[in-house]
Amino acid sequence: MELQMNLDWGDFPTWLGSSGALVAACLAGIISLQLRSRERKQAISSIHIDLTTGETAQARNVIGTVLYATDGLDLVGQREAISALFKLYWAVQRAQNTYRVYRLDAAAPGKMQGQEEFFLSWNFRELVENIVTFHRDYGERLHIKDEDAWNSFEERLRAGYPDLFNEFLASSAEG
């Protein structure tokens, strides 16, 4: 049995065009994957900056002072403490929106890739813990009117971060 290949030079432009289209599609796929990776890294960097600098860093400092310093509330004042709480709620909302878009897992560094995401997850977890602790210890005492923000925060954790929800809120949500 002999295999014969009969090449018609009239088919050459068709083969060349098809090969060129295939190469272009492969290159487009590779470029798309690289751009997605770059966007993901930029998103991680953006969240990290948002959670660790500027207004959020100041709010974290205020809440940390209230929670961990002797007479912390007297040092910062009620108005500043409440303002800081809402800034942290908003920081969580911004971070969660980015996490969702880029399919990042804010709560579980073991599920993430790369050192940057580990540090990001630690900051997010600490932020959540401080919000929960401040709300629990000072919410009623300071008559904070944050029901909408708290409910949104709680639902975001329940839906998006069940590990954090279970760690910090599951027992209080049941009771």
PDB file of C-alpha atoms in Angstrom:
ATOM      1  CA  MET A   1       0.000   0.000   0.000  1.00  0.00           C
ATOM      2  CA  GLU A   2       1.528   3.222  -1.111  1.00  0.00           C
ATOM      3  CA  LEU A   3       0.510   6.610   0.197  1.00  0.00           C
ATOM      4  CA  GLN A   4       0.404   9.234  -2.430  1.00  0.00           C
ATOM      5  CA  MET A   5       0.319  12.879  -1.711  1.00  0.00           C
ATOM      6  CA  ASN A   6      -0.839  15.007  -4.502  1.00  0.00           C
ATOM      7  CA  LEU A   7      -0.106  18.642  -3.714  1.00  0.00           C
ATOM      8  CA  ASP A   8      -1.812  21.194  -5.850  1.00  0.00           C
ATOM      9  CA  TRP A   9       0.066  24.488  -5.675  1.00  0.00           C
ATOM     10  CA  GLY A  10      -3.270  26.208  -5.958  1.00  0.00           C
ATOM     11  CA  ASP A  11      -4.016  25.005  -2.404  1.00  0.00           C
ATOM     12  CA  PHE A  12      -0.832  26.601  -1.044  1.00  0.00           C
ATOM     13  CA  PRO A  13      -2.386  30.048  -0.309  1.00  0.00           C
ATOM     14  CA  THR A  14      -5.259  28.335   1.486  1.00  0.00           C
ATOM     15  CA  TRP A  15      -2.878  26.308   3.656  1.00  0.00           C
ATOM     16  CA  LEU A  16      -0.722  29.356   4.285  1.00  0.00           C
ATOM     17  CA  GLY A  17      -3.740  31.462   5.264  1.00  0.00           C
ATOM     18  CA  SER A  18      -5.083  28.749   7.558  1.00  0.00           C
ATOM     19  CA  SER A  19      -1.695  28.302   9.207  1.00  0.00           C
ATOM     20  CA  GLY A  20      -1.380  32.053   9.699  1.00  0.00           C
ATOM     21  CA  ALA A  21      -4.820  32.227  11.296  1.00  0.00           C
ATOM     22  CA  LEU A  22      -3.947  29.351  13.630  1.00  0.00           C
ATOM     23  CA  VAL A  23      -0.680  31.012  14.681  1.00  0.00           C
ATOM     24  CA  ALA A  24      -2.501  34.323  15.249  1.00  0.00           C
ATOM     25  CA  ALA A  25      -5.152  32.610  17.383  1.00  0.00           C
ATOM     26  CA  CYS A  26      -2.476  30.889  19.498  1.00  0.00           C
ATOM     27  CA  LEU A  27      -0.598  34.154  19.992  1.00  0.00           C
ATOM     28  CA  ALA A  28      -3.821  35.943  20.938  1.00  0.00           C
ATOM     29  CA  GLY A  29      -4.526  33.248  23.534  1.00  0.00           C
ATOM     30  CA  ILE A  30      -1.040  33.519  25.022  1.00  0.00           C
ATOM     31  CA  ILE A  31      -1.230  37.309  25.150  1.00  0.00           C
ATOM     32  CA  SER A  32      -4.669  37.131  26.750  1.00  0.00           C
ATOM     33  CA  LEU A  33      -3.388  34.814  29.502  1.00  0.00           C
ATOM     34  CA  GLN A  34      -0.407  37.080  30.149  1.00  0.00           C
ATOM     35  CA  LEU A  35      -2.625  40.158  30.338  1.00  0.00           C
ATOM     36  CA  ARG A  36      -4.989  38.399  32.746  1.00  0.00           C
ATOM     37  CA  SER A  37      -2.051  37.466  34.972  1.00  0.00           C
ATOM     38  CA  ARG A  38      -0.787  41.046  34.873  1.00  0.00           C
ATOM     39  CA  GLU A  39      -4.249  42.438  35.685  1.00  0.00           C
ATOM     40  CA  ARG A  40      -4.538  40.002  38.589  1.00  0.00           C
ATOM     41  CA  LYS A  41      -1.188  41.126  40.012  1.00  0.00           C
ATOM     42  CA  GLN A  42      -2.207  44.768  39.637  1.00  0.00           C
ATOM     43  CA  ALA A  43      -5.504  44.045  41.402  1.00  0.00           C
ATOM     44  CA  ILE A  44      -3.681  42.337  44.263  1.00  0.00           C
ATOM     45  CA  SER A  45      -1.321  45.275  44.549  1.00  0.00           C
ATOM     46  CA  SER A  46      -4.214  47.725  44.480  1.00  0.00           C
ATOM     47  CA  ILE A  47      -6.088  45.903  47.247  1.00  0.00           C
ATOM     48  CA  HIS A  48      -2.937  45.628  49.335  1.00  0.00           C
ATOM     49  CA  ILE A  49      -2.325  49.361  49.009  1.00  0.00           C
ATOM     50  CA  ASP A  50      -5.958  50.113  49.842  1.00  0.00           C
ATOM     51  CA  LEU A  51      -5.929  47.888  52.946  1.00  0.00           C
ATOM     52  CA  THR A  52      -2.577  49.088  54.296  1.00  0.00           C
ATOM     53  CA  THR A  53      -2.250  52.797  53.486  1.00  0.00           C
ATOM     54  CA  GLY A  54      -4.143  56.064  53.549  1.00  0.00           C
ATOM     55  CA  GLU A  55      -7.587  56.348  55.052  1.00  0.00           C
ATOM     56  CA  THR A  56      -7.875  52.600  55.676  1.00  0.00           C
ATOM     57  CA  ALA A  57      -4.556  52.487  57.538  1.00  0.00           C
ATOM     58  CA  GLN A  58      -5.652  55.423  59.682  1.00  0.00           C
ATOM     59  CA  ALA A  59      -8.970  53.719  60.406  1.00  0.00           C
ATOM     60  CA  ARG A  60      -7.199  50.471  61.295  1.00  0.00           C
ATOM     61  CA  ASN A  61      -4.956  52.417  63.650  1.00  0.00           C
ATOM     62  CA  VAL A  62      -7.948  54.061  65.342  1.00  0.00           C
ATOM     63  CA  ILE A  63      -9.811  50.764  65.767  1.00  0.00           C
ATOM     64  CA  GLY A  64      -6.612  49.053  66.934  1.00  0.00           C
ATOM     65  CA  THR A  65      -6.055  51.780  69.507  1.00  0.00           C
ATOM     66  CA  VAL A  66      -9.601  51.393  70.808  1.00  0.00           C
ATOM     67  CA  LEU A  67      -9.328  47.602  70.966  1.00  0.00           C
ATOM     68  CA  TYR A  68      -5.814  47.147  72.297  1.00  0.00           C
ATOM     69  CA  ALA A  69      -4.742  50.269  74.204  1.00  0.00           C
ATOM     70  CA  THR A  70      -5.639  50.961  77.796  1.00  0.00           C
ATOM     71  CA  ASP A  71      -8.339  53.651  77.666  1.00  0.00           C
ATOM     72  CA  GLY A  72      -8.173  53.448  73.862  1.00  0.00           C
ATOM     73  CA  LEU A  73     -11.619  54.949  73.328  1.00  0.00           C
ATOM     74  CA  ASP A  74     -10.672  57.935  75.471  1.00  0.00           C
ATOM     75  CA  LEU A  75      -7.535  58.411  73.363  1.00  0.00           C
ATOM     76  CA  VAL A  76      -9.325  58.558  70.005  1.00  0.00           C
ATOM     77  CA  GLY A  77     -12.847  59.661  70.852  1.00  0.00           C
ATOM     78  CA  GLN A  78     -16.222  58.172  70.023  1.00  0.00           C
ATOM     79  CA  ARG A  79     -16.810  60.100  66.788  1.00  0.00           C
ATOM     80  CA  GLU A  80     -13.437  59.150  65.337  1.00  0.00           C
ATOM     81  CA  ALA A  81     -13.903  55.495  66.334  1.00  0.00           C
ATOM     82  CA  ILE A  82     -17.307  55.283  64.640  1.00  0.00           C
ATOM     83  CA  SER A  83     -15.970  57.012  61.525  1.00  0.00           C
ATOM     84  CA  ALA A  84     -13.099  54.512  61.425  1.00  0.00           C
ATOM     85  CA  LEU A  85     -15.515  51.593  61.643  1.00  0.00           C
ATOM     86  CA  PHE A  86     -17.402  52.761  58.564  1.00  0.00           C
ATOM     87  CA  LYS A  87     -14.152  53.324  56.658  1.00  0.00           C
ATOM     88  CA  LEU A  88     -13.251  49.717  57.374  1.00  0.00           C
ATOM     89  CA  TYR A  89     -16.675  48.510  56.210  1.00  0.00           C
ATOM     90  CA  TRP A  90     -16.098  50.346  52.923  1.00  0.00           C
ATOM     91  CA  ALA A  91     -12.562  48.978  52.580  1.00  0.00           C
ATOM     92  CA  VAL A  92     -13.950  45.445  52.904  1.00  0.00           C
ATOM     93  CA  GLN A  93     -16.549  46.203  50.218  1.00  0.00           C
ATOM     94  CA  ARG A  94     -13.887  47.509  47.821  1.00  0.00           C
ATOM     95  CA  ALA A  95     -11.612  44.547  48.466  1.00  0.00           C
ATOM     96  CA  GLN A  96     -14.425  42.040  48.126  1.00  0.00           C
ATOM     97  CA  ASN A  97     -15.499  43.475  44.783  1.00  0.00           C
ATOM     98  CA  THR A  98     -11.965  43.049  43.453  1.00  0.00           C
ATOM     99  CA  TYR A  99     -11.638  39.576  44.954  1.00  0.00           C
ATOM    100  CA  ARG A 100     -14.825  38.544  43.179  1.00  0.00           C
ATOM    101  CA  VAL A 101     -13.787  39.968  39.804  1.00  0.00           C
ATOM    102  CA  TYR A 102     -10.391  38.250  39.904  1.00  0.00           C
ATOM    103  CA  ARG A 103     -11.612  35.111  41.686  1.00  0.00           C
ATOM    104  CA  LEU A 104      -9.210  35.510  44.591  1.00  0.00           C
ATOM    105  CA  ASP A 105      -9.761  33.861  47.955  1.00  0.00           C
ATOM    106  CA  ALA A 106      -9.242  36.522  50.588  1.00  0.00           C
ATOM    107  CA  ALA A 107      -9.508  34.256  53.572  1.00  0.00           C
ATOM    108  CA  ALA A 108      -7.388  31.249  52.746  1.00  0.00           C
ATOM    109  CA  PRO A 109      -3.719  31.855  51.955  1.00  0.00           C
ATOM    110  CA  GLY A 110      -3.262  28.131  51.356  1.00  0.00           C
ATOM    111  CA  LYS A 111      -5.608  28.370  48.384  1.00  0.00           C
ATOM    112  CA  MET A 112      -3.888  31.433  46.942  1.00  0.00           C
ATOM    113  CA  GLN A 113      -0.844  31.616  44.730  1.00  0.00           C
ATOM    114  CA  GLY A 114       2.182  33.686  45.573  1.00  0.00           C
ATOM    115  CA  GLN A 115       3.568  35.558  48.515  1.00  0.00           C
ATOM    116  CA  GLU A 116       1.700  38.763  47.625  1.00  0.00           C
ATOM    117  CA  GLU A 117      -1.644  37.049  48.004  1.00  0.00           C
ATOM    118  CA  PHE A 118      -0.579  35.550  51.341  1.00  0.00           C
ATOM    119  CA  PHE A 119       0.173  38.991  52.761  1.00  0.00           C
ATOM    120  CA  LEU A 120      -3.032  40.321  51.283  1.00  0.00           C
ATOM    121  CA  SER A 121      -5.090  37.569  52.886  1.00  0.00           C
ATOM    122  CA  TRP A 122      -3.493  38.243  56.278  1.00  0.00           C
ATOM    123  CA  ASN A 123      -4.419  41.935  56.077  1.00  0.00           C
ATOM    124  CA  PHE A 124      -7.967  41.167  54.993  1.00  0.00           C
ATOM    125  CA  ARG A 125      -8.436  38.642  57.791  1.00  0.00           C
ATOM    126  CA  GLU A 126      -7.085  41.080  60.396  1.00  0.00           C
ATOM    127  CA  LEU A 127      -9.402  43.802  59.112  1.00  0.00           C
ATOM    128  CA  VAL A 128     -12.425  41.504  59.377  1.00  0.00           C
ATOM    129  CA  GLU A 129     -11.452  40.388  62.880  1.00  0.00           C
ATOM    130  CA  ASN A 130     -11.109  43.993  64.071  1.00  0.00           C
ATOM    131  CA  ILE A 131     -14.474  44.996  62.603  1.00  0.00           C
ATOM    132  CA  VAL A 132     -16.197  42.054  64.282  1.00  0.00           C
ATOM    133  CA  THR A 133     -14.491  42.672  67.635  1.00  0.00           C
ATOM    134  CA  PHE A 134     -15.174  46.413  67.592  1.00  0.00           C
ATOM    135  CA  HIS A 135     -18.803  45.890  66.600  1.00  0.00           C
ATOM    136  CA  ARG A 136     -19.293  43.262  69.316  1.00  0.00           C
ATOM    137  CA  ASP A 137     -17.525  45.208  72.085  1.00  0.00           C
ATOM    138  CA  TYR A 138     -18.568  48.778  71.246  1.00  0.00           C
ATOM    139  CA  GLY A 139     -21.548  48.698  68.863  1.00  0.00           C
ATOM    140  CA  GLU A 140     -24.329  48.841  71.450  1.00  0.00           C
ATOM    141  CA  ARG A 141     -22.279  50.736  74.009  1.00  0.00           C
ATOM    142  CA  LEU A 142     -21.664  53.608  71.558  1.00  0.00           C
ATOM    143  CA  HIS A 143     -25.170  53.353  70.034  1.00  0.00           C
ATOM    144  CA  ILE A 144     -23.681  52.902  66.575  1.00  0.00           C
ATOM    145  CA  LYS A 145     -26.344  52.975  63.860  1.00  0.00           C
ATOM    146  CA  ASP A 146     -24.684  50.539  61.493  1.00  0.00           C
ATOM    147  CA  GLU A 147     -27.382  47.939  60.946  1.00  0.00           C
ATOM    148  CA  ASP A 148     -27.308  48.222  57.148  1.00  0.00           C
ATOM    149  CA  ALA A 149     -23.514  48.232  56.968  1.00  0.00           C
ATOM    150  CA  TRP A 150     -23.248  45.374  59.476  1.00  0.00           C
ATOM    151  CA  ASN A 151     -25.869  43.250  57.689  1.00  0.00           C
ATOM    152  CA  SER A 152     -24.134  43.821  54.359  1.00  0.00           C
ATOM    153  CA  PHE A 153     -20.772  42.969  55.922  1.00  0.00           C
ATOM    154  CA  GLU A 154     -22.174  39.813  57.518  1.00  0.00           C
ATOM    155  CA  GLU A 155     -23.828  38.684  54.268  1.00  0.00           C
ATOM    156  CA  ARG A 156     -20.640  39.342  52.280  1.00  0.00           C
ATOM    157  CA  LEU A 157     -18.722  37.143  54.698  1.00  0.00           C
ATOM    158  CA  ARG A 158     -21.372  34.423  54.700  1.00  0.00           C
ATOM    159  CA  ALA A 159     -21.538  34.300  50.885  1.00  0.00           C
ATOM    160  CA  GLY A 160     -17.955  35.030  49.899  1.00  0.00           C
ATOM    161  CA  TYR A 161     -15.800  33.961  52.820  1.00  0.00           C
ATOM    162  CA  PRO A 162     -17.455  31.109  54.698  1.00  0.00           C
ATOM    163  CA  ASP A 163     -14.213  30.313  56.563  1.00  0.00           C
ATOM    164  CA  LEU A 164     -14.089  33.829  58.009  1.00  0.00           C
ATOM    165  CA  PHE A 165     -17.822  33.823  58.666  1.00  0.00           C
ATOM    166  CA  ASN A 166     -17.566  30.543  60.572  1.00  0.00           C
ATOM    167  CA  GLU A 167     -14.551  31.732  62.519  1.00  0.00           C
ATOM    168  CA  PHE A 168     -15.926  35.099  63.597  1.00  0.00           C
ATOM    169  CA  LEU A 169     -19.693  35.197  63.171  1.00  0.00           C
ATOM    170  CA  ALA A 170     -21.375  31.801  62.935  1.00  0.00           C
ATOM    171  CA  SER A 171     -21.974  31.445  66.676  1.00  0.00           C
ATOM    172  CA  SER A 172     -23.411  34.968  67.014  1.00  0.00           C
ATOM    173  CA  ALA A 173     -25.601  34.542  63.905  1.00  0.00           C
ATOM    174  CA  GLU A 174     -27.134  31.372  65.345  1.00  0.00           C
ATOM    175  CA  GLY A 175     -27.892  32.912  68.723  1.00  0.00           C
TER     176      GLY A 175
END
